[in-house]
Short mmCIF file of C-alpha atoms and ligand atoms in Angstrom, two decimals:
data_model
loop_
_atom_site.label_atom_id
_atom_site.label_comp_id
_atom_site.label_asym_id
_atom_site.label_seq_id
_atom_site.Cartn_x
_atom_site.Cartn_y
_atom_site.Cartn_z
CA MET U 1 3.16 -116.27 108.92
CA ALA U 2 7.48 -116.55 108.68
CA ASP U 3 8.65 -113.74 110.37
CA LYS U 4 11.44 -111.72 108.46
CA LEU U 5 12.79 -111.04 111.63
CA GLU U 6 16.70 -112.21 112.37
CA LEU U 7 17.10 -113.09 115.62
CA ASN U 8 21.13 -113.40 116.77
CA VAL U 9 23.60 -113.47 119.32
CA GLU U 10 26.68 -110.83 119.78
CA LYS U 11 29.13 -110.29 122.32
CA GLY U 12 29.59 -107.07 123.20
CA LEU U 13 29.14 -103.70 126.11
CA LEU U 14 25.09 -102.91 125.94
CA GLU U 15 26.79 -99.69 126.76
CA GLU U 16 28.57 -99.42 123.54
CA THR U 17 26.38 -101.43 120.93
CA PRO U 18 24.32 -99.26 118.84
CA ALA U 19 20.95 -100.93 118.47
CA ASN U 20 17.57 -98.13 117.85
CA VAL U 21 15.97 -99.92 120.83
CA LEU U 22 17.98 -101.62 124.09
CA VAL U 23 15.41 -103.84 125.70
CA LEU U 24 16.75 -103.83 129.86
CA ASN U 25 15.03 -105.42 132.71
CA LEU U 26 14.07 -105.00 136.37
CA TYR U 27 12.38 -106.83 138.86
CA GLU U 28 9.44 -105.58 141.29
CA GLY U 29 10.18 -103.91 143.95
CA VAL U 30 13.97 -102.64 143.65
CA LYS U 31 14.55 -99.62 143.30
CA ILE U 32 18.71 -99.67 142.98
CA PRO U 33 19.22 -102.03 139.94
CA SER U 34 22.38 -104.77 139.44
CA GLY U 35 23.28 -106.06 136.91
CA ALA U 36 23.05 -104.63 132.64
CA THR U 37 20.05 -101.94 134.39
CA GLY U 38 22.42 -101.05 136.86
CA SER U 39 25.36 -100.20 134.77
CA ILE U 40 23.36 -98.15 132.16
CA ASP U 41 22.34 -96.32 135.21
CA ILE U 42 25.69 -95.51 135.27
CA ALA U 43 26.27 -94.25 132.17
CA LEU U 44 22.76 -92.22 132.41
CA ASN U 45 23.39 -90.32 135.26
CA GLY U 46 21.13 -92.02 137.32
CA LEU U 47 17.77 -91.27 134.70
CA ILE U 48 16.62 -95.19 135.43
CA THR U 49 17.02 -95.01 139.16
CA LYS U 50 15.96 -91.13 140.10
CA PHE U 51 13.48 -90.66 137.32
CA VAL U 52 12.00 -93.73 136.13
CA ILE U 53 12.17 -95.82 139.45
CA GLY U 54 12.29 -92.55 141.56
CA GLN U 55 9.84 -89.99 139.85
CA GLU U 56 7.74 -92.14 137.59
CA GLY U 57 7.30 -94.71 140.06
CA PHE U 58 8.21 -97.62 137.70
CA ASP U 59 7.83 -100.74 139.61
CA GLY U 60 8.89 -103.77 137.86
CA LYS U 61 5.81 -105.53 137.70
CA PHE U 62 5.07 -108.23 135.38
CA GLY U 63 5.34 -107.35 132.00
CA SER U 64 4.46 -103.50 133.11
CA MET U 65 7.30 -101.24 130.51
CA TYR U 66 8.91 -98.03 130.01
CA THR U 67 10.29 -96.48 127.86
CA LEU U 68 13.08 -93.56 127.81
CA GLN U 69 15.33 -91.59 124.92
CA THR U 70 19.92 -91.86 126.06
CA TYR U 71 19.67 -88.76 123.58
CA GLY U 72 23.71 -89.77 122.99
CA LYS U 73 24.90 -91.13 126.38
CA ILE U 74 25.17 -95.15 124.78
CA GLY U 75 24.76 -96.84 122.01
CA ALA U 76 21.53 -97.09 121.76
CA GLU U 77 19.08 -95.17 120.90
CA LYS U 78 16.12 -95.70 123.52
CA ILE U 79 15.55 -97.90 126.42
CA LEU U 80 12.51 -100.23 127.22
CA LEU U 81 12.71 -100.88 130.30
CA VAL U 82 10.38 -103.89 131.04
CA GLY U 83 8.89 -105.31 134.38
CA MET U 84 10.23 -109.02 135.00
CA GLY U 85 7.76 -109.09 138.42
CA LYS U 86 9.28 -110.82 141.65
CA ALA U 87 12.34 -112.53 141.45
CA LYS U 88 11.25 -115.35 142.75
CA ASP U 89 8.13 -116.01 140.43
CA PHE U 90 10.14 -115.51 137.65
CA THR U 91 10.39 -118.61 135.67
CA PRO U 92 11.31 -120.11 132.05
CA ASN U 93 7.44 -119.72 131.10
CA ARG U 94 7.39 -116.22 132.16
CA LEU U 95 10.12 -115.38 129.92
CA ARG U 96 8.98 -116.57 127.18
CA GLU U 97 5.68 -115.50 127.30
CA LEU U 98 7.08 -111.48 128.43
CA SER U 99 9.51 -111.49 125.02
CA ALA U 100 6.80 -112.48 123.54
CA LYS U 101 4.92 -109.04 125.39
CA VAL U 102 8.13 -107.12 124.53
CA ILE U 103 8.35 -107.47 120.55
CA LYS U 104 4.43 -106.59 120.39
CA LYS U 105 5.42 -103.23 122.38
CA CYS U 106 8.02 -103.20 119.83
CA LYS U 107 6.50 -103.79 116.67
CA LYS U 108 4.18 -100.41 117.97
CA MET U 109 7.64 -98.38 119.07
CA THR U 110 8.13 -96.23 115.74
CA ASN U 111 11.89 -96.48 114.39
CA ALA U 112 12.87 -99.77 116.10
CA LYS U 113 14.14 -101.78 113.47
CA ARG U 114 17.05 -103.20 115.37
CA VAL U 115 16.55 -104.34 118.75
CA ILE U 116 18.97 -105.15 121.01
CA SER U 117 18.37 -106.82 124.64
CA VAL U 118 19.56 -108.62 128.04
CA LEU U 119 19.96 -112.05 128.64
CA HIS U 120 16.59 -111.92 131.47
CA GLY U 121 17.38 -113.85 134.16
CA ALA U 122 20.67 -115.25 133.25
CA GLY U 123 22.55 -113.10 135.46
CA ILE U 124 24.74 -114.27 138.56
CA GLY U 125 22.69 -116.75 140.71
CA GLY U 126 20.22 -117.08 137.82
CA TYR U 127 19.50 -119.26 134.09
CA ASP U 128 21.72 -121.05 132.04
CA PRO U 129 22.29 -118.35 129.44
CA GLU U 130 21.14 -121.20 127.27
CA LEU U 131 17.86 -122.02 128.84
CA SER U 132 17.62 -117.42 129.08
CA ALA U 133 18.00 -117.39 125.30
CA ARG U 134 16.01 -120.41 124.24
CA MET U 135 12.76 -118.55 125.90
CA ILE U 136 13.38 -115.64 124.76
CA THR U 137 13.69 -116.62 121.16
CA GLU U 138 10.84 -118.69 120.91
CA GLY U 139 9.12 -115.93 123.47
CA THR U 140 9.62 -113.17 120.83
CA LEU U 141 9.53 -115.19 117.63
CA LEU U 142 6.17 -116.95 118.81
CA GLY U 143 4.49 -112.83 120.11
CA SER U 144 5.63 -111.52 116.69
CA TYR U 145 3.29 -113.97 114.65
CA THR U 146 0.45 -112.98 112.26
CA PHE U 147 -1.94 -114.23 109.58
CA ASP U 148 -1.49 -112.01 106.93
CA LYS U 149 -1.52 -113.44 104.62
CA TYR U 150 -4.69 -112.80 102.89
CA LYS U 151 -4.58 -108.95 103.65
CA THR U 152 -4.05 -106.55 100.86
CA ASP U 153 -2.52 -104.08 102.68
CA LYS U 154 0.64 -106.24 105.01
CA LYS U 155 1.67 -103.65 108.06
CA THR U 156 5.13 -104.11 107.13
CA GLN U 157 7.64 -105.05 109.47
CA LYS U 158 9.01 -102.26 111.67
CA VAL U 159 11.04 -105.10 113.82
CA ASN U 160 14.02 -106.57 111.64
CA GLU U 161 16.62 -107.46 114.15
CA PHE U 162 16.60 -108.82 117.71
CA VAL U 163 19.95 -109.55 118.74
CA ILE U 164 20.96 -110.55 122.48
CA VAL U 165 23.76 -109.04 123.89
CA ASP U 166 27.00 -110.15 125.87
CA MET U 167 30.25 -110.00 126.45
CA ASP U 168 30.98 -112.75 127.54
CA GLU U 169 32.06 -115.53 125.28
CA GLU U 170 31.10 -118.21 126.97
CA ASN U 171 27.03 -116.89 127.57
CA CYS U 172 27.07 -116.03 124.24
CA LYS U 173 28.43 -119.51 123.17
CA LYS U 174 25.27 -120.92 125.54
CA ALA U 175 23.25 -117.77 123.84
CA LYS U 176 23.58 -119.02 120.34
CA ALA U 177 22.96 -122.84 120.89
CA GLY U 178 19.52 -122.21 123.16
CA MET U 179 18.51 -119.66 120.75
CA LYS U 180 18.85 -122.65 117.79
CA LYS U 181 16.69 -124.84 119.35
CA GLY U 182 14.35 -121.51 120.07
CA LYS U 183 14.06 -121.00 116.74
CA ILE U 184 13.25 -124.48 115.76
CA ILE U 185 10.04 -125.09 118.48
CA ALA U 186 8.61 -121.55 116.94
CA SER U 187 8.88 -122.79 113.95
CA ALA U 188 7.01 -125.83 114.46
CA VAL U 189 4.95 -123.79 116.05
CA ASN U 190 4.39 -121.15 113.32
CA PHE U 191 3.97 -123.91 111.02
CA THR U 192 1.49 -125.54 112.52
CA ARG U 193 -0.31 -122.17 113.39
CA ASP U 194 -0.43 -120.50 109.64
CA LEU U 195 -1.95 -124.49 108.66
CA SER U 196 -4.38 -123.89 111.43
CA ASN U 197 -5.02 -120.51 110.67
CA GLU U 198 -6.03 -121.47 106.51
CA GLN U 199 -9.34 -121.31 105.11
CA PRO U 200 -10.28 -124.56 105.29
CA SER U 201 -10.95 -125.12 101.39
CA TYR U 202 -7.03 -124.39 101.21
CA ALA U 203 -6.49 -127.09 103.75
CA THR U 204 -8.45 -129.54 101.99
CA PRO U 205 -7.70 -132.92 102.95
CA SER U 206 -5.40 -133.04 99.53
CA LYS U 207 -3.10 -130.26 100.84
CA LEU U 208 -1.40 -131.79 104.05
CA ALA U 209 -1.06 -134.82 102.54
CA GLU U 210 0.76 -132.84 99.78
CA ILE U 211 2.56 -130.33 102.58
CA ALA U 212 3.39 -133.91 104.63
CA GLN U 213 5.35 -135.31 101.23
CA SER U 214 7.05 -132.14 100.39
CA LEU U 215 9.09 -132.29 104.61
CA LYS U 216 12.26 -133.38 104.00
CA ASP U 217 14.72 -136.52 106.00
CA VAL U 218 11.04 -138.24 106.45
CA GLU U 219 9.27 -141.41 104.62
CA VAL U 220 5.74 -140.62 103.45
CA LYS U 221 3.02 -142.70 101.88
CA VAL U 222 0.06 -141.00 101.32
CA TYR U 223 -3.54 -144.02 101.21
CA ASP U 224 -5.94 -142.27 99.10
CA ARG U 225 -9.44 -144.00 99.54
CA ASP U 226 -9.74 -147.30 97.65
CA GLU U 227 -6.58 -147.78 99.09
CA ILE U 228 -8.51 -146.85 102.90
CA ALA U 229 -10.95 -149.28 101.62
CA LYS U 230 -8.51 -151.93 101.48
CA MET U 231 -7.45 -151.57 105.04
CA GLY U 232 -10.98 -151.32 106.33
CA MET U 233 -10.97 -148.23 107.78
CA GLY U 234 -14.84 -148.26 107.34
CA ALA U 235 -15.05 -145.91 110.73
CA PHE U 236 -12.77 -143.26 108.58
CA LEU U 237 -14.83 -143.32 104.95
CA GLY U 238 -18.44 -142.89 107.08
CA VAL U 239 -17.19 -140.22 107.47
CA ALA U 240 -15.65 -138.78 104.50
CA ARG U 241 -18.32 -139.66 101.60
CA GLY U 242 -20.57 -136.97 102.80
CA SER U 243 -17.40 -134.54 101.02
CA SER U 244 -16.61 -134.01 97.39
CA GLN U 245 -12.69 -133.24 98.95
CA PRO U 246 -11.47 -137.33 98.41
CA PRO U 247 -10.23 -138.11 101.95
CA LYS U 248 -6.68 -138.85 102.75
CA PHE U 249 -4.84 -140.86 104.70
CA ILE U 250 -1.56 -140.06 105.79
CA HIS U 251 1.64 -142.34 107.37
CA ILE U 252 4.63 -139.94 108.07
CA LYS U 253 7.60 -141.96 109.10
CA TYR U 254 10.75 -140.69 110.84
CA ASN U 255 13.29 -143.63 111.12
CA GLY U 256 15.58 -142.03 114.07
CA SER U 257 18.99 -140.53 113.87
CA ASN U 258 20.71 -143.90 114.56
CA GLN U 259 18.75 -147.19 113.31
CA LYS U 260 21.10 -149.05 115.85
CA LEU U 261 19.75 -147.13 118.64
CA ILE U 262 16.73 -147.18 118.51
CA GLN U 263 15.11 -147.48 121.94
CA ARG U 264 11.23 -145.73 121.31
CA LYS U 265 9.08 -146.37 118.59
CA ILE U 266 6.11 -143.58 119.07
CA ALA U 267 2.99 -143.09 116.45
CA ILE U 268 1.46 -139.34 117.29
CA ILE U 269 -1.71 -138.93 115.87
CA GLY U 270 -3.97 -135.87 114.64
CA LYS U 271 -7.49 -135.16 114.64
CA GLY U 272 -7.59 -134.38 110.45
CA ILE U 273 -11.34 -133.22 110.58
CA CYS U 274 -10.36 -130.39 107.36
CA PHE U 275 -14.37 -128.60 108.26
CA ASP U 276 -16.10 -130.15 110.30
CA SER U 277 -19.80 -129.14 109.70
CA GLY U 278 -22.01 -131.19 111.69
CA GLY U 279 -22.20 -133.84 108.68
CA LEU U 280 -26.66 -134.01 108.29
CA ASP U 281 -26.48 -133.45 112.03
CA ILE U 282 -25.53 -130.05 111.62
CA LYS U 283 -23.93 -127.20 113.29
CA PRO U 284 -25.67 -123.68 114.48
CA PRO U 285 -23.80 -121.49 112.82
CA SER U 286 -21.99 -119.59 115.81
CA SER U 287 -20.72 -123.58 116.40
CA MET U 288 -19.25 -124.29 112.85
CA LEU U 289 -18.30 -120.58 112.98
CA ASN U 290 -14.43 -121.85 113.91
CA MET U 291 -14.48 -125.36 111.96
CA LYS U 292 -11.68 -124.75 110.11
CA ASP U 293 -9.72 -125.39 113.12
CA ASP U 294 -10.97 -129.50 113.55
CA MET U 295 -7.35 -130.20 111.71
CA SER U 296 -5.33 -128.59 114.93
CA GLY U 297 -4.22 -131.82 115.58
CA ALA U 298 -2.96 -133.17 112.48
CA ALA U 299 -1.48 -130.27 112.07
CA ALA U 300 0.25 -129.79 115.13
CA ILE U 301 2.26 -133.17 113.67
CA LEU U 302 2.73 -131.60 110.34
CA GLY U 303 4.90 -128.84 112.27
CA VAL U 304 6.47 -131.34 115.06
CA MET U 305 7.29 -133.84 111.72
CA SER U 306 8.71 -130.92 109.85
CA VAL U 307 11.72 -130.87 112.75
CA MET U 308 13.14 -133.89 112.66
CA LYS U 309 15.11 -132.99 110.06
CA ASP U 310 16.41 -130.04 112.30
CA LEU U 311 16.45 -132.26 116.29
CA LYS U 312 17.09 -135.46 114.80
CA PRO U 313 15.95 -137.99 117.77
CA SER U 314 17.14 -141.33 118.45
CA CYS U 315 13.91 -142.77 118.59
CA GLU U 316 11.03 -143.86 115.60
CA VAL U 317 8.62 -141.72 114.88
CA HIS U 318 5.62 -142.32 113.01
CA GLY U 319 3.32 -139.65 112.39
CA ILE U 320 -0.44 -140.20 111.28
CA ILE U 321 -3.02 -138.49 109.82
CA ALA U 322 -6.40 -139.20 108.70
CA ALA U 323 -7.95 -136.49 106.77
CA CYS U 324 -11.25 -135.84 105.73
CA GLU U 325 -14.34 -133.07 105.91
CA ASN U 326 -17.05 -133.23 107.56
CA MET U 327 -20.22 -132.48 104.93
CA PRO U 328 -23.61 -132.78 104.66
CA GLY U 329 -23.10 -134.46 101.36
CA ALA U 330 -25.96 -136.34 98.91
CA SER U 331 -23.73 -139.34 99.91
CA ALA U 332 -23.50 -138.30 103.53
CA TYR U 333 -23.61 -141.48 106.44
CA LYS U 334 -26.38 -141.30 108.35
CA PRO U 335 -27.80 -141.06 111.78
CA GLY U 336 -28.38 -144.92 112.66
CA ASP U 337 -26.06 -146.25 109.46
CA ILE U 338 -23.29 -148.45 110.91
CA LEU U 339 -20.21 -148.48 110.24
CA THR U 340 -17.08 -151.13 110.63
CA ALA U 341 -13.92 -149.95 111.93
CA LYS U 342 -10.37 -151.00 110.68
CA ASN U 343 -10.51 -153.68 114.24
CA GLY U 344 -13.81 -155.12 112.83
CA LYS U 345 -16.05 -153.43 115.80
CA THR U 346 -19.14 -152.08 114.34
CA ILE U 347 -20.34 -148.31 115.24
CA GLU U 348 -23.96 -147.15 114.67
CA VAL U 349 -23.86 -143.84 114.00
CA ASP U 350 -26.21 -141.81 116.74
CA ASN U 351 -24.78 -138.81 115.67
CA THR U 352 -22.68 -137.36 112.61
CA ASP U 353 -21.31 -134.33 114.68
CA ALA U 354 -18.93 -136.59 116.72
CA GLU U 355 -17.52 -137.40 113.46
CA GLY U 356 -13.41 -137.52 114.81
CA ARG U 357 -13.37 -140.00 116.84
CA LEU U 358 -14.53 -142.06 113.84
CA THR U 359 -11.67 -141.29 112.12
CA LEU U 360 -9.58 -141.72 115.12
CA ALA U 361 -11.27 -145.02 115.50
CA ASP U 362 -8.97 -145.94 112.47
CA ALA U 363 -5.83 -144.36 112.50
CA LEU U 364 -5.49 -146.01 116.72
CA CYS U 365 -5.95 -149.24 114.46
CA TYR U 366 -3.43 -147.92 112.30
CA ALA U 367 -1.13 -146.89 114.57
CA CYS U 368 -1.07 -149.75 116.99
CA ASP U 369 -0.62 -152.32 113.98
CA LEU U 370 2.79 -150.79 113.70
CA ASP U 371 4.59 -152.09 116.81
CA VAL U 372 4.93 -149.02 118.07
CA ASP U 373 5.56 -148.80 122.03
CA GLU U 374 3.72 -145.78 123.03
CA VAL U 375 0.61 -144.08 120.99
CA VAL U 376 -0.54 -140.30 121.67
CA ASP U 377 -3.65 -138.41 119.95
CA LEU U 378 -4.07 -134.80 119.76
CA ALA U 379 -7.42 -133.89 119.03
CA THR U 380 -10.41 -131.01 118.55
CA LEU U 381 -12.50 -133.69 120.17
CA THR U 382 -15.44 -132.17 122.50
CA GLY U 383 -17.15 -129.28 123.48
CA ALA U 384 -17.35 -131.08 127.20
CA CYS U 385 -13.63 -130.34 127.31
CA VAL U 386 -13.63 -126.37 126.45
CA VAL U 387 -17.08 -126.13 128.66
CA ALA U 388 -14.15 -127.97 131.77
CA LEU U 389 -11.48 -126.53 130.86
CA GLY U 390 -11.96 -123.55 128.56
CA SER U 391 -8.95 -121.88 126.43
CA VAL U 392 -5.53 -121.96 129.18
CA ALA U 393 -5.76 -126.58 128.86
CA SER U 394 -5.83 -128.93 127.47
CA GLY U 395 -7.35 -132.75 128.84
CA ILE U 396 -5.17 -135.64 128.92
CA MET U 397 -6.31 -139.27 129.83
CA GLY U 398 -5.12 -142.51 128.53
CA ASN U 399 -4.19 -146.27 129.95
CA HIS U 400 -1.17 -145.94 131.45
CA GLN U 401 -0.19 -142.98 134.32
CA PRO U 402 3.23 -142.58 133.48
CA THR U 403 3.04 -141.30 129.96
CA ILE U 404 -0.05 -139.19 130.96
CA ASP U 405 2.26 -137.89 133.61
CA LYS U 406 5.32 -137.67 131.57
CA LEU U 407 3.43 -135.93 129.02
CA ILE U 408 2.01 -133.16 131.95
CA LYS U 409 5.45 -132.42 132.43
CA CYS U 410 6.61 -131.90 129.02
CA ALA U 411 3.48 -130.17 128.50
CA ASN U 412 4.78 -127.58 131.32
CA ALA U 413 7.85 -127.70 129.87
CA GLY U 414 7.00 -125.93 127.15
CA GLY U 415 5.05 -123.94 128.11
CA GLU U 416 1.54 -125.30 127.29
CA LYS U 417 -1.13 -126.49 130.45
CA MET U 418 -2.63 -129.58 130.23
CA TRP U 419 -4.72 -131.07 132.97
CA GLN U 420 -5.98 -134.89 133.25
CA MET U 421 -9.17 -135.79 132.45
CA PRO U 422 -10.43 -139.66 134.48
CA MET U 423 -11.89 -141.47 132.45
CA PHE U 424 -14.71 -143.49 134.92
CA GLU U 425 -15.31 -147.12 133.35
CA ASP U 426 -19.09 -146.04 134.61
CA TYR U 427 -19.66 -144.00 131.39
CA LYS U 428 -18.94 -147.01 129.44
CA ASP U 429 -22.61 -147.69 129.34
CA SER U 430 -24.06 -144.79 127.72
CA LEU U 431 -22.12 -146.12 124.30
CA LYS U 432 -24.25 -149.38 124.34
CA SER U 433 -25.90 -149.78 121.37
CA ASP U 434 -29.62 -152.42 120.87
CA ILE U 435 -27.93 -153.36 117.26
CA ALA U 436 -24.30 -152.91 116.92
CA ASP U 437 -21.47 -153.27 119.58
CA MET U 438 -21.59 -149.61 120.45
CA LYS U 439 -22.87 -146.05 119.19
CA ASN U 440 -20.67 -143.24 118.52
CA THR U 441 -22.62 -141.49 121.37
CA GLY U 442 -23.01 -141.30 124.41
CA SER U 443 -25.10 -139.08 126.96
CA ARG U 444 -24.10 -135.55 126.85
CA MET U 445 -22.62 -135.01 130.77
CA GLY U 446 -18.81 -136.58 130.56
CA GLY U 447 -19.00 -135.97 126.94
CA THR U 448 -14.98 -135.77 127.02
CA GLN U 449 -14.25 -138.62 129.36
CA ILE U 450 -17.35 -140.94 126.93
CA ALA U 451 -14.77 -139.60 124.18
CA GLY U 452 -12.04 -141.18 125.67
CA LEU U 453 -13.76 -144.61 126.53
CA PHE U 454 -15.27 -144.27 122.84
CA LEU U 455 -11.68 -144.03 121.87
CA GLN U 456 -10.32 -146.37 123.96
CA ASN U 457 -11.82 -149.57 122.34
CA PHE U 458 -9.60 -149.22 118.84
CA VAL U 459 -6.19 -149.84 121.54
CA LYS U 460 -4.48 -152.99 121.65
CA LYS U 461 -0.88 -153.22 123.09
CA VAL U 462 0.11 -150.14 123.91
CA HIS U 463 0.99 -147.47 126.43
CA TRP U 464 -1.69 -144.79 124.92
CA ALA U 465 -2.60 -140.84 125.85
CA HIS U 466 -5.78 -138.65 124.27
CA ILE U 467 -5.51 -135.26 124.39
CA ASP U 468 -8.48 -133.15 124.08
CA ILE U 469 -7.07 -129.69 122.98
CA ALA U 470 -11.11 -128.48 121.21
CA GLY U 471 -10.16 -125.51 123.91
CA THR U 472 -7.00 -124.53 123.07
CA ALA U 473 -6.15 -124.61 119.13
CA TYR U 474 -7.77 -121.60 118.91
CA ILE U 475 -8.27 -118.72 120.91
CA GLU U 476 -10.80 -116.13 120.46
CA LYS U 477 -8.76 -113.19 122.23
CA PRO U 478 -4.03 -113.27 122.45
CA GLN U 479 -3.42 -115.06 125.85
CA ASN U 480 -0.15 -115.67 127.35
CA GLU U 481 2.68 -115.55 123.68
CA PHE U 482 -0.47 -115.75 121.60
CA CYS U 483 -3.23 -113.60 119.46
CA LYS U 484 -6.29 -114.79 118.65
CA GLY U 485 -6.55 -117.57 116.44
CA ALA U 486 -4.44 -121.15 116.16
CA THR U 487 -2.46 -121.29 119.29
CA GLY U 488 -0.19 -124.49 117.32
CA ALA U 489 -1.38 -126.51 120.99
CA GLY U 490 0.43 -129.93 121.65
CA VAL U 491 3.72 -129.27 118.94
CA ARG U 492 6.35 -128.04 122.04
CA THR U 493 4.57 -130.81 124.37
CA LEU U 494 5.06 -133.41 121.55
CA ILE U 495 8.77 -132.09 120.54
CA ASN U 496 9.44 -132.02 124.54
CA TYR U 497 8.32 -135.50 124.84
CA ILE U 498 10.00 -137.31 121.62
CA MET U 499 13.33 -135.99 122.80
CA SER U 500 12.67 -136.69 126.67
N1 LIG Q 1 -15.25 -130.86 116.53
C1 LIG Q 1 -15.87 -131.12 117.20
C2 LIG Q 1 -15.66 -130.16 118.77
C3 LIG Q 1 -15.10 -128.65 119.23
C4 LIG Q 1 -16.30 -128.09 119.50
C5 LIG Q 1 -13.64 -128.81 118.85
C6 LIG Q 1 -15.94 -126.90 120.30
C7 LIG Q 1 -13.83 -126.91 119.12
C8 LIG Q 1 -14.44 -126.32 119.64
C9 LIG Q 1 -16.36 -132.23 117.92
O1 LIG Q 1 -15.99 -132.76 115.95
C10 LIG Q 1 -17.92 -132.28 117.99
O2 LIG Q 1 -18.49 -131.37 117.06
N2 LIG Q 1 -17.98 -132.75 119.34
C11 LIG Q 1 -19.78 -133.31 119.95
C12 LIG Q 1 -19.87 -134.18 119.99
C13 LIG Q 1 -21.37 -134.57 120.23
C14 LIG Q 1 -21.71 -134.43 119.04
C15 LIG Q 1 -21.45 -135.33 121.10
C16 LIG Q 1 -20.05 -131.37 120.73
O3 LIG Q 1 -18.72 -131.67 121.55
O4 LIG Q 1 -20.52 -131.16 120.94
MN1 LIG Q 2 -18.00 -132.34 114.85
ZN1 LIG Q 3 -15.27 -132.08 114.85
#
């Protein structure tokens, strides 16, 4: 849920600034710290060097922490000394992750209402203070996230204020700019997490449409069932048939900050299966358990579109979602049914649980008809991708290598991991149907590639990349800056991509 935590930058001397907790750092192996940690050590008569490092053996390993009292010698009551790991290994991504660990630790401390922190990594020869502040902000806001909407006993927020303190005017200015960006990015990611974490009976197709319509500075068109039928989206409608929740096709358009300067037109598509029961090919309980997350691609699109008003990119951005549920209701589509997609191609339903690609087929056709240059889709598409890459990396494939390379770069800069999967044409045969143009599933082996090859049938004339976030969108245990649950996978990648 949106955090009440306030983040700020203040100009001041660390020694004198009042706080409950002061966050300082130590690189691994350093015995006599310089910089902020060094000057605080002097103010504390060598407590850090002699006691914490010398006697207690604090070694600065990445993520290690040590708290000590200051007994009124400086403005802060306590110090949280944080291990940065080896200086040569320290990266902006590590700073983001570390900052998440720090806020989690502070939330567990007694009386940590006001926390102040140095601009980690931005010392002499270090990072740009803007980048450093941005990473600290992202990590702090992502790390403090919890989804407690449905807890009647909400644990009260223990940290009210997190402030970066620096005595240099210029550093503060840059840090403020970085913090502003970090807040925008974290808000998009946490917005997405909130939606993916929601119970499926709340986050319905209609709800997604309503949320889209509430976004600022964008044009939104929501198509209902009749209009979807008129557009010829037979594949999407087939999937939607088994549910009592009406499908919604959502098109969000951001016009670009300056119409005359538009150089790129991008469409981003998110798989929006608000619940995936598998349909008539129903899933076993353990596989169905987390299938509320099958709209994580759609949630990511909404998250990205929600910050267009703040980021104001120069390009035109279309956010597209074909939202429905995959349910085994009385009118459900059946194995053996033949569906006709928007581009006229016919698909024999081989397995009703391969529904995402059917909804995406029509969404891709729609996007390609928009006269855009680039189309990126984000989908919790295949269990095979979870097997191949686990929860750490999303799978990426597509029809244009430079687009894929650029997306991988944007992912890495945002703290996300992507790994390219091949799309070997050899597997095309397994999608062959005896009576229609294709089937919706092929062999189990190579399932992620086969899904990609299926989607390619609905792509024309654009640079296209498909990102499979089945393993990364929702995690079973804490990972990097994230707690268990939804991660907002793809949001930071797409934001970087749009802004690049
Ligand atoms: N939504 C699932 C994929 C999925 C699995 C997402 C695990 C997140 C975690 C998708 O609709 C699905 O059911 N895919 C099937 C395809 C199969 C029937 C060809 C799968 O991967 O088993
Ligand atoms: Mn499915
Ligand atoms: Zn699915």
